[in-house]
Coordinates of C-alpha atoms in Angstrom, one line a residue:
M1 CA 17.7 14.0 15.3
N2 CA 17.5 10.6 13.8
M3 CA 15.6 11.5 10.6
K4 CA 15.6 7.9 9.3
K5 CA 13.9 6.6 12.4
I6 CA 11.3 9.4 12.5
T7 CA 10.5 9.0 8.8
S8 CA 10.1 5.2 9.2
L9 CA 7.6 5.8 12.1
A10 CA 5.6 8.2 10.0
L11 CA 5.4 5.7 7.1
A12 CA 4.4 3.1 9.6
C13 CA 1.3 5.3 10.4
I14 CA 0.0 4.5 6.9
L15 CA 0.9 0.8 7.0
T16 CA -0.3 -0.1 10.5
A17 CA -3.3 2.2 11.2
S18 CA -5.8 -0.5 10.2
V19 CA -9.4 -0.4 11.2
L20 CA -9.2 -3.9 12.5
V21 CA -6.9 -2.8 15.3
G22 CA -8.4 0.5 15.8
C23 CA -9.2 0.1 19.5
S24 CA -5.7 0.7 20.8
K25 CA -3.8 3.7 22.0
K26 CA -0.5 4.9 23.3
D27 CA 0.2 7.0 26.3
S28 CA 1.5 10.5 25.7
N29 CA 2.9 11.2 29.2
S30 CA 6.6 12.0 29.1
N31 CA 9.3 13.0 31.5
S32 CA 11.8 15.8 31.0
Q33 CA 14.0 13.6 28.8
G34 CA 11.2 12.5 26.5
E35 CA 10.7 9.1 28.0
Q36 CA 7.4 7.6 27.0
N37 CA 5.1 5.3 28.8
N38 CA 3.1 2.9 26.6
Q39 CA 0.5 2.0 29.1
P40 CA -3.1 3.0 28.4
N41 CA -3.8 6.6 29.4
P42 CA -7.3 7.7 30.0
N43 CA -6.4 11.3 29.4
L44 CA -5.2 10.7 25.9
S45 CA -7.2 12.4 23.2
I46 CA -7.2 12.8 19.4
S47 CA -8.5 15.7 17.4
F48 CA -10.4 13.5 14.9
D49 CA -14.0 12.4 15.2
L50 CA -13.7 8.9 13.9
S51 CA -17.3 8.0 14.9
K52 CA -19.0 10.5 12.5
Y53 CA -18.6 8.1 9.6
F54 CA -20.8 5.4 11.2
D55 CA -24.3 5.2 12.3
D56 CA -25.4 3.9 15.7
T57 CA -25.4 0.4 14.5
G58 CA -21.7 0.5 13.6
Y59 CA -22.3 0.5 9.8
L60 CA -20.7 3.0 7.5
I61 CA -23.0 5.9 6.6
G62 CA -24.0 5.7 2.9
L63 CA -22.9 2.1 2.6
D64 CA -24.2 0.7 -0.7
T65 CA -23.7 -3.0 -0.8
S66 CA -24.7 -3.2 -4.5
K67 CA -21.4 -1.4 -5.3
V68 CA -19.4 -4.2 -3.7
K69 CA -19.4 -7.4 -5.8
L70 CA -18.7 -10.1 -3.2
P71 CA -17.7 -13.7 -4.3
D72 CA -19.6 -16.7 -3.1
Y73 CA -17.7 -16.6 0.2
K74 CA -19.7 -19.5 1.7
S75 CA -18.3 -21.9 -0.9
I76 CA -14.7 -21.2 0.0
V77 CA -13.0 -24.2 1.6
V78 CA -10.0 -23.7 3.8
P79 CA -7.1 -26.1 3.0
K80 CA -5.7 -28.1 5.8
E81 CA -2.4 -26.2 5.9
H82 CA -4.4 -23.0 6.5
H83 CA -6.3 -24.2 9.5
T84 CA -3.9 -26.6 11.2
P85 CA -1.0 -25.0 13.2
S86 CA 2.2 -26.9 13.5
K87 CA 3.3 -28.4 16.8
E88 CA 6.3 -26.1 16.7
D89 CA 4.0 -23.0 16.4
V90 CA 1.8 -24.2 19.2
Q91 CA 4.8 -24.7 21.5
K92 CA 6.2 -21.3 20.6
A93 CA 2.9 -19.7 21.5
I94 CA 2.7 -21.6 24.8
D95 CA 6.4 -20.7 25.6
A96 CA 5.6 -17.0 24.9
E97 CA 2.8 -17.1 27.5
L98 CA 5.0 -19.0 30.0
A99 CA 7.8 -16.5 29.6
K100 CA 5.5 -13.9 31.2
F101 CA 5.8 -15.9 34.4
A102 CA 9.5 -16.5 34.2
E103 CA 11.6 -14.7 36.8
P104 CA 14.0 -12.5 34.9
V105 CA 17.7 -12.6 35.7
N106 CA 19.9 -9.4 35.7
V107 CA 23.4 -9.9 34.2
T108 CA 26.3 -7.4 34.4
T109 CA 28.5 -8.7 31.6
G110 CA 28.3 -8.9 27.9
T111 CA 27.1 -6.5 25.2
V112 CA 23.7 -4.9 24.6
P113 CA 21.6 -6.4 21.8
D114 CA 18.8 -4.6 20.0
G115 CA 15.6 -4.9 22.0
A116 CA 17.4 -5.4 25.4
T117 CA 15.9 -4.4 28.7
L118 CA 18.4 -2.4 30.7
N119 CA 18.9 -0.6 33.9
I120 CA 20.8 2.6 33.2
D121 CA 21.9 5.8 34.8
Y122 CA 22.4 9.0 33.0
V123 CA 23.3 12.7 33.4
G124 CA 22.2 15.1 30.7
S125 CA 23.8 18.4 29.8
V126 CA 23.4 21.2 27.2
D127 CA 26.5 23.4 26.5
G128 CA 28.2 21.7 29.4
V129 CA 25.5 22.6 31.9
E130 CA 23.3 19.9 33.5
F131 CA 19.6 20.6 33.2
E132 CA 16.7 19.9 35.5
G133 CA 15.2 16.4 35.2
G134 CA 18.1 15.1 33.1
N135 CA 19.7 13.0 35.9
T136 CA 18.7 9.7 37.4
N137 CA 20.8 10.6 40.5
G138 CA 22.3 7.1 40.6
Q139 CA 18.9 5.5 41.3
G140 CA 18.8 3.7 37.9
T141 CA 15.9 3.4 35.5
E142 CA 14.7 0.5 33.5
V143 CA 14.3 0.9 29.7
T144 CA 13.7 -1.4 26.8
I145 CA 15.3 -0.5 23.4
G146 CA 12.6 -0.3 20.8
V147 CA 9.8 0.0 23.3
T148 CA 10.6 2.7 25.8
Q149 CA 10.6 5.9 23.8
Y150 CA 13.2 8.7 24.5
I151 CA 14.0 11.7 22.3
D152 CA 15.9 11.1 19.1
D153 CA 17.9 7.8 18.9
F154 CA 18.8 7.9 22.6
L155 CA 18.3 4.2 23.3
E156 CA 19.4 2.9 19.9
Q157 CA 22.9 4.3 20.7
L158 CA 23.2 1.8 23.5
V159 CA 23.2 -1.2 21.2
G160 CA 26.6 -2.9 21.0
K161 CA 27.9 -1.2 24.2
K162 CA 29.4 -3.2 27.1
I163 CA 27.3 -3.8 30.2
G164 CA 28.9 -1.9 33.0
S165 CA 30.5 0.7 30.8
T166 CA 30.1 4.5 30.9
F167 CA 30.1 6.6 27.8
D168 CA 28.6 9.7 26.2
I169 CA 25.8 9.9 23.6
E170 CA 24.6 12.9 21.6
V171 CA 20.9 13.7 21.0
T172 CA 18.8 16.6 19.8
F173 CA 15.6 17.8 21.5
P174 CA 12.6 18.4 19.1
E175 CA 12.0 21.9 18.0
D176 CA 8.6 22.0 19.7
Y177 CA 9.7 20.2 22.9
H178 CA 7.5 20.9 25.8
M179 CA 10.4 22.5 27.8
P180 CA 11.3 25.7 25.8
D181 CA 14.8 25.9 27.3
L182 CA 15.6 22.6 25.7
A183 CA 13.6 22.8 22.5
G184 CA 15.9 22.2 19.5
K185 CA 19.0 22.0 21.6
D186 CA 21.9 19.5 21.2
A187 CA 22.5 17.5 24.4
I188 CA 25.1 15.1 25.7
F189 CA 24.1 12.3 28.1
K190 CA 26.7 10.4 30.1
I191 CA 25.3 6.9 30.3
T192 CA 26.2 4.0 32.6
I193 CA 24.7 0.6 31.8
N194 CA 24.2 -1.1 35.1
S195 CA 22.7 -4.4 34.1
M196 CA 20.6 -6.2 31.5
K197 CA 17.5 -8.2 32.2
T198 CA 17.4 -11.7 30.6
P199 CA 14.6 -14.2 30.5
G200 CA 14.6 -16.7 33.4
E201 CA 13.8 -20.3 33.2
L202 CA 10.2 -21.1 32.0
P203 CA 7.9 -22.5 34.6
E204 CA 6.6 -26.0 33.9
L205 CA 3.1 -26.2 32.3
T206 CA 1.1 -28.4 34.7
D207 CA -2.6 -28.8 35.6
D208 CA -2.1 -26.7 38.7
F209 CA -0.2 -24.0 36.8
V210 CA -3.1 -23.8 34.3
K211 CA -5.7 -23.6 37.1
T212 CA -3.8 -20.8 38.8
N213 CA -2.8 -18.7 35.9
F214 CA -5.0 -19.5 32.9
A215 CA -8.4 -19.8 34.5
F216 CA -9.6 -16.9 32.4
T217 CA -9.4 -19.1 29.3
G218 CA -12.1 -21.5 30.7
V219 CA -9.7 -24.5 30.9
T220 CA -8.4 -26.3 33.9
T221 CA -5.8 -28.9 32.7
K222 CA -2.6 -28.9 30.7
E223 CA -4.1 -30.7 27.8
E224 CA -7.1 -28.4 27.7
Y225 CA -4.8 -25.4 27.6
I226 CA -2.7 -26.9 24.7
Q227 CA -5.9 -27.4 22.8
Y228 CA -7.0 -23.9 23.6
V229 CA -3.8 -22.4 22.2
T230 CA -4.1 -24.7 19.2
D231 CA -7.7 -23.5 18.5
M232 CA -6.7 -19.9 18.8
L233 CA -3.9 -20.3 16.3
S234 CA -6.2 -22.2 14.0
S235 CA -8.7 -19.4 14.2
T236 CA -6.0 -16.9 13.2
L237 CA -4.9 -19.0 10.2
V238 CA -8.5 -19.5 9.0
N239 CA -9.3 -15.8 9.2
R240 CA -6.1 -14.8 7.4
Y241 CA -6.7 -17.3 4.6
L242 CA -10.5 -16.7 4.3
Y243 CA -10.3 -12.9 4.4
G244 CA -7.5 -12.9 1.9
E245 CA -9.4 -15.1 -0.5
I246 CA -12.6 -12.9 -0.3
L247 CA -10.6 -9.7 -0.8
K248 CA -8.9 -11.2 -3.9
K249 CA -12.2 -12.1 -5.5
T250 CA -14.2 -9.0 -4.6
T251 CA -14.6 -6.2 -7.2
F252 CA -15.9 -2.6 -6.6
D253 CA -18.0 -0.5 -8.8
E254 CA -16.8 2.4 -6.7
V255 CA -15.2 2.9 -3.3
N256 CA -17.5 4.6 -0.8
E257 CA -16.2 8.2 -0.2
N258 CA -16.9 7.9 3.5
A259 CA -14.8 4.8 3.7
I260 CA -11.9 6.8 2.2
K261 CA -12.4 9.8 4.4
F262 CA -12.6 7.7 7.5
H263 CA -9.3 6.0 6.7
Q264 CA -7.7 9.3 6.0
D265 CA -8.7 10.6 9.4
H266 CA -7.9 7.2 10.9
V267 CA -4.3 7.3 9.7
L268 CA -3.9 10.9 10.7
A269 CA -5.3 10.2 14.2
Y270 CA -2.8 7.3 14.5
C271 CA 0.1 9.5 13.5
E272 CA -1.1 12.2 15.9
M273 CA -0.7 9.7 18.7
E274 CA 2.7 8.8 17.5
A275 CA 3.6 12.5 17.3
K276 CA 2.4 13.0 20.9
A277 CA 4.7 10.2 22.0
Y278 CA 7.5 12.5 20.8
G279 CA 6.0 15.6 22.5
M280 CA 5.2 17.0 19.1
T281 CA 2.1 18.3 17.2
L282 CA 1.0 16.3 14.2
D283 CA 1.9 19.1 11.8
A284 CA 5.4 19.4 13.3
Y285 CA 5.8 15.6 13.2
L286 CA 4.9 15.4 9.5
E287 CA 7.0 18.4 8.6
L288 CA 10.0 16.9 10.4
T289 CA 9.7 13.7 8.4
G290 CA 10.0 15.7 5.2
L291 CA 6.6 14.4 4.1
G292 CA 5.1 17.9 4.1
T293 CA 1.5 18.8 4.9
K294 CA -1.4 16.4 5.9
E295 CA -2.6 16.5 2.3
Q296 CA 0.8 15.5 0.9
F297 CA 1.2 12.8 3.5
L298 CA -2.2 11.3 2.6
E299 CA -1.3 11.4 -1.1
L300 CA 1.7 9.3 -0.3
G301 CA -0.5 6.8 1.4
A302 CA -3.4 6.9 -1.0
E303 CA -3.0 3.3 -2.2
A304 CA -2.8 1.8 1.3
I305 CA -5.7 4.0 2.4
K306 CA -7.8 2.8 -0.5
S307 CA -7.0 -0.8 0.3
D308 CA -8.1 -0.3 3.9
A309 CA -11.3 1.3 2.7
E310 CA -12.0 -1.7 0.5
Q311 CA -11.4 -4.1 3.4
L312 CA -13.8 -2.2 5.5
L313 CA -16.4 -2.3 2.7
V314 CA -16.0 -6.0 2.3
L315 CA -16.6 -6.7 6.0
Q316 CA -19.5 -4.3 6.3
S317 CA -21.2 -5.6 3.1
I318 CA -21.0 -9.2 4.4
G319 CA -22.4 -8.0 7.7
K320 CA -25.3 -6.4 5.9
H321 CA -26.0 -9.5 3.8
E322 CA -26.0 -11.7 6.9
N323 CA -28.0 -9.2 9.1
I324 CA -25.2 -9.1 11.7
T325 CA -25.9 -6.6 14.5
V326 CA -24.0 -5.5 17.6
T327 CA -25.5 -5.6 21.1
D328 CA -24.2 -4.0 24.3
E329 CA -23.3 -7.5 25.4
D330 CA -21.2 -8.0 22.3
I331 CA -19.3 -4.8 23.1
K332 CA -18.8 -5.7 26.7
A333 CA -17.6 -9.2 25.7
Q334 CA -15.0 -7.8 23.4
V335 CA -13.6 -4.7 25.1
G336 CA -14.6 -5.4 28.7
D337 CA -13.7 -2.7 31.2
N338 CA -12.0 -0.6 28.5
Q339 CA -15.4 0.3 26.9
A340 CA -15.8 3.7 28.5
Q341 CA -12.2 4.7 27.8
L342 CA -12.4 3.6 24.2
E343 CA -15.7 5.3 23.6
E344 CA -14.2 8.5 25.1
L345 CA -11.2 8.3 22.7
Y346 CA -12.8 7.0 19.5
G347 CA -16.5 7.5 20.0
K348 CA -19.3 4.9 20.5
N349 CA -20.1 4.3 16.8
Y350 CA -16.4 3.6 16.1
V351 CA -16.3 1.0 18.8
K352 CA -19.5 -0.5 17.5
M353 CA -17.9 -0.7 14.1
S354 CA -14.8 -2.5 15.4
V355 CA -16.9 -5.0 17.3
L356 CA -19.1 -5.5 14.3
N357 CA -16.2 -6.3 12.1
E358 CA -14.9 -8.9 14.5
K359 CA -18.4 -10.4 14.6
V360 CA -18.3 -10.7 10.8
L361 CA -14.9 -12.4 10.9
T362 CA -16.2 -14.8 13.6
F363 CA -19.3 -15.6 11.5
L364 CA -17.1 -16.4 8.4
E365 CA -14.8 -18.6 10.4
E366 CA -17.6 -20.6 12.0
K367 CA -19.5 -21.0 8.7
T368 CA -16.5 -21.9 6.5
P369 CA -15.8 -25.6 5.8
R370 CA -12.3 -27.1 6.2
E371 CA -10.6 -29.7 4.3

């Protein structure tokens, strides 16, 4: 098994399981080769109660704002370069949206780059014997390197290969793989790369295109859409600068214990979902990385966890000072039809906390002057 890749993913649990992006999840459904589907899965579950650290208003239980020494955040002025996106960045953002409507083109020549979307066929065998579910039967299947998840470094071995070629790759099934006859076994897959999907020509941004495809933004013309994208990028720049400045200037008499414990559970819950994507338990996943037990893993990430806890305390302390509350309408506006699914996975108080934090960021952005 590709230990470097697995270890990197485990470390990413610590670095990316931020409270501000808490309302997201990964599907744990897999086929017999270990392919993963990253679409939302209403049946996904975690074994951690992330809502128990918050009350029914979304605030941290035991929050003592007197322990968080905030700067005079209302006096912070955002410099022009931190609220004005470049024309190039605006165009890149628009092109990225237009690319979603471009008709892709399949090519049958060239070599495979990292991140490519391919149509492949494969036949898998263990000890020279084909196994059930390890054959596409010539029907082809679409995969994206770095997105579609197979066991071990299955897809990464396709990088650099010629489109149209047939070759063998070697992989190892996880020790706790859900099919006992394959668990821990070395396997050979005969791969044929049929074609590679490449981006098609971008559609033209016109008033009619905006009306048809971007009505959800509330704009109806090309110029209005360009301004919409500009405003969205400006908002991101402001939040990044403002939040960074507040964090740099905040001091803590102590870091709330519940904030620490929450982020410990949060990072473990995130890793648990990553483990499920590989058909593994959390304990087995951590052991396979060489990072040991949950306690040892959390010790490795203690500094990052403390930093996340401090960020949570800053946002929640500002929320308390400004008497910011979350209504059912706020939750619906932010998570929409996903509310029931998110509450099932994370708990209602956790979802309220996430929405509350976003309201605090919006409040800061709206109240902060710009140069």
